[in-house]
mmCIF file of C-alpha atoms in Angstrom:
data_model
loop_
_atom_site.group_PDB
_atom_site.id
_atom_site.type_symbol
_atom_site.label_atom_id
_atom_site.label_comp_id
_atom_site.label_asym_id
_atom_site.label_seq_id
_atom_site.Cartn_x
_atom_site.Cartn_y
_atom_site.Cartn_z
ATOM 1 C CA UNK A 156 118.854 96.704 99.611
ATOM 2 C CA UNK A 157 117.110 93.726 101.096
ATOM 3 C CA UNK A 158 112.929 93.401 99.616
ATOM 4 C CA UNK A 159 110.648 94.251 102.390
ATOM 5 C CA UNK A 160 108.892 91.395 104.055
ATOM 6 C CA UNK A 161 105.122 90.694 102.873
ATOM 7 C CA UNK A 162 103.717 91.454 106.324
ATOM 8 C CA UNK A 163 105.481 95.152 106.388
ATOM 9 C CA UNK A 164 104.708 96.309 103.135
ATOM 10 C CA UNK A 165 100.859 94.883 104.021
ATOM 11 C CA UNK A 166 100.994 96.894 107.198
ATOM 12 C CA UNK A 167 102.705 99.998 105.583
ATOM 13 C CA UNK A 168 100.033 100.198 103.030
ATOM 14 C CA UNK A 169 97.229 99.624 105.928
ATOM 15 C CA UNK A 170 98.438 103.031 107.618
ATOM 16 C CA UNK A 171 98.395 104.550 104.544
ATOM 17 C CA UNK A 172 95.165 103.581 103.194
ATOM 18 C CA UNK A 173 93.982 104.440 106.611
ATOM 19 C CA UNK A 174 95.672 107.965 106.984
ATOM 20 C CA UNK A 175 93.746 108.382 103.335
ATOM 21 C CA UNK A 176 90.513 107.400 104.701
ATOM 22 C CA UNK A 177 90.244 104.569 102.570
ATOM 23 C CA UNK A 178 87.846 102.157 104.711
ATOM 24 C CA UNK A 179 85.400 99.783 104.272
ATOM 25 C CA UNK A 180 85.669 95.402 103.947
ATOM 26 C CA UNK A 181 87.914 96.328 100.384
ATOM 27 C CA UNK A 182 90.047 98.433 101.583
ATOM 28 C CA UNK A 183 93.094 96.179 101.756
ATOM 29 C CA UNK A 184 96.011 95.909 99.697
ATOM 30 C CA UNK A 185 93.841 93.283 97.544
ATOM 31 C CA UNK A 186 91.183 95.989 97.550
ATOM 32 C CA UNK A 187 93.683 98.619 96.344
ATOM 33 C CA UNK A 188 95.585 96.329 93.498
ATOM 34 C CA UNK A 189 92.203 95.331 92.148
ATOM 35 C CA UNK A 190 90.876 98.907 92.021
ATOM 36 C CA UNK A 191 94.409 99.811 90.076
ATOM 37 C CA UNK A 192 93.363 97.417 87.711
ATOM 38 C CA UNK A 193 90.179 98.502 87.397
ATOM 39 C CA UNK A 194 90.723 102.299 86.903
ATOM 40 C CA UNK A 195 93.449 100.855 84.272
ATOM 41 C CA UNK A 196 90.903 98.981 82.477
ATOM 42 C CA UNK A 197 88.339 102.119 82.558
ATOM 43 C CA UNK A 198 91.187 104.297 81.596
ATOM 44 C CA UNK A 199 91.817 102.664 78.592
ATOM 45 C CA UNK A 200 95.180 100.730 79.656
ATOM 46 C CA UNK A 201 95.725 98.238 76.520
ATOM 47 C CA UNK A 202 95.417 94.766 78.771
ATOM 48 C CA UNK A 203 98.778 93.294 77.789
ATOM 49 C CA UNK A 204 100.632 96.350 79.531
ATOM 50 C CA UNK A 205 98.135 95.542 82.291
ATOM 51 C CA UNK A 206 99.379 92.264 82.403
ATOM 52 C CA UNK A 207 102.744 93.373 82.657
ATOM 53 C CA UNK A 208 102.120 95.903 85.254
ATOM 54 C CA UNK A 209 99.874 93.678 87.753
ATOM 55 C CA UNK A 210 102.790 90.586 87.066
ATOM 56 C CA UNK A 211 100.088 88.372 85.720
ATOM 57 C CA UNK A 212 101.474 85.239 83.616
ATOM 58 C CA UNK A 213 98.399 84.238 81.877
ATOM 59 C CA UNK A 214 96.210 87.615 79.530
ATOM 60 C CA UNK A 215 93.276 85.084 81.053
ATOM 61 C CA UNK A 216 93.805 86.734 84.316
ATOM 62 C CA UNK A 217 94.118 89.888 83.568
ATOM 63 C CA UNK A 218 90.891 89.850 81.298
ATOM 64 C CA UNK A 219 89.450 89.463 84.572
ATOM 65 C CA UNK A 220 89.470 93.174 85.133
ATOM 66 C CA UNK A 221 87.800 93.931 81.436
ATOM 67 C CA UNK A 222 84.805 92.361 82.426
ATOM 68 C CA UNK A 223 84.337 93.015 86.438
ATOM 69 C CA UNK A 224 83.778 96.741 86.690
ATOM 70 C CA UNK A 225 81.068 96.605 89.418
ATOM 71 C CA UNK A 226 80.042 99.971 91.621
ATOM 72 C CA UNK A 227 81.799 99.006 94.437
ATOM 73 C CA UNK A 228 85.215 98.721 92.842
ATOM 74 C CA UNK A 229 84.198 101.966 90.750
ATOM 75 C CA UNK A 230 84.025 103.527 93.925
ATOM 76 C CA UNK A 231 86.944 102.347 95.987
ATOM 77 C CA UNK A 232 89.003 103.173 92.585
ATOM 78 C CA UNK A 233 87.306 106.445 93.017
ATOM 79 C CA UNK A 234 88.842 107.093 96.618
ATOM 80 C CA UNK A 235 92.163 105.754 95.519
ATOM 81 C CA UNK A 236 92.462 108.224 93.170
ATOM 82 C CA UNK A 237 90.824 111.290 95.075
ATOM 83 C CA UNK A 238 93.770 110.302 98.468
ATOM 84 C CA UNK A 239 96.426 110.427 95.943
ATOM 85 C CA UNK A 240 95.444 113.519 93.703
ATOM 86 C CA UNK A 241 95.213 115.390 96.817
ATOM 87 C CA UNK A 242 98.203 113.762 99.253
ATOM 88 C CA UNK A 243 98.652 113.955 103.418
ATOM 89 C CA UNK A 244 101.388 114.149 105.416
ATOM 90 C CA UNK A 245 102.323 110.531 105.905
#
């Protein structure tokens, strides 16, 4: 199996976010990563299996997420979560 190209796997997640009603300026595959991390952090995810999980070399990035838990990621976490706990057809 051959990996996917970056621009397909951006576009497939697009059409899904979109078939989720996901909208709004964050909601991107950027958007969605950070709000995983986010949720992780709120969830009580210890950071270094955070680390491992978002592919981050240095714990320095990763801290990132411990400290950067405004409303607006709260929130697009929030509809993350909602789309998946409750799935469409795709």
């Amino acid at each position: 199996m051959s990996p996917v190209p970056r621009i397909t796997a951006y576009r497939w997640i697009k059409h899904l976010m979109a078939q989720a009603k996901i909208d709004g300026p964050k909601a991107c595959p950027k958007g969605l990563r950070h709000a995983f991390g986010a949720r992780a952090t709120v969830a009580g995810i210890p950071l270094h299996m955070l680390q491992r999980w978002m592919g981050h070399a240095s714990m320095e990035t990763t801290a990132i997420y411990a400290t950067v838990l405004g409303p607006d990621q709260l929130h697009l976490s929030d509809q993350m979560w909602e789309a998946i706990e409750k799935p469409k057809n795709i």
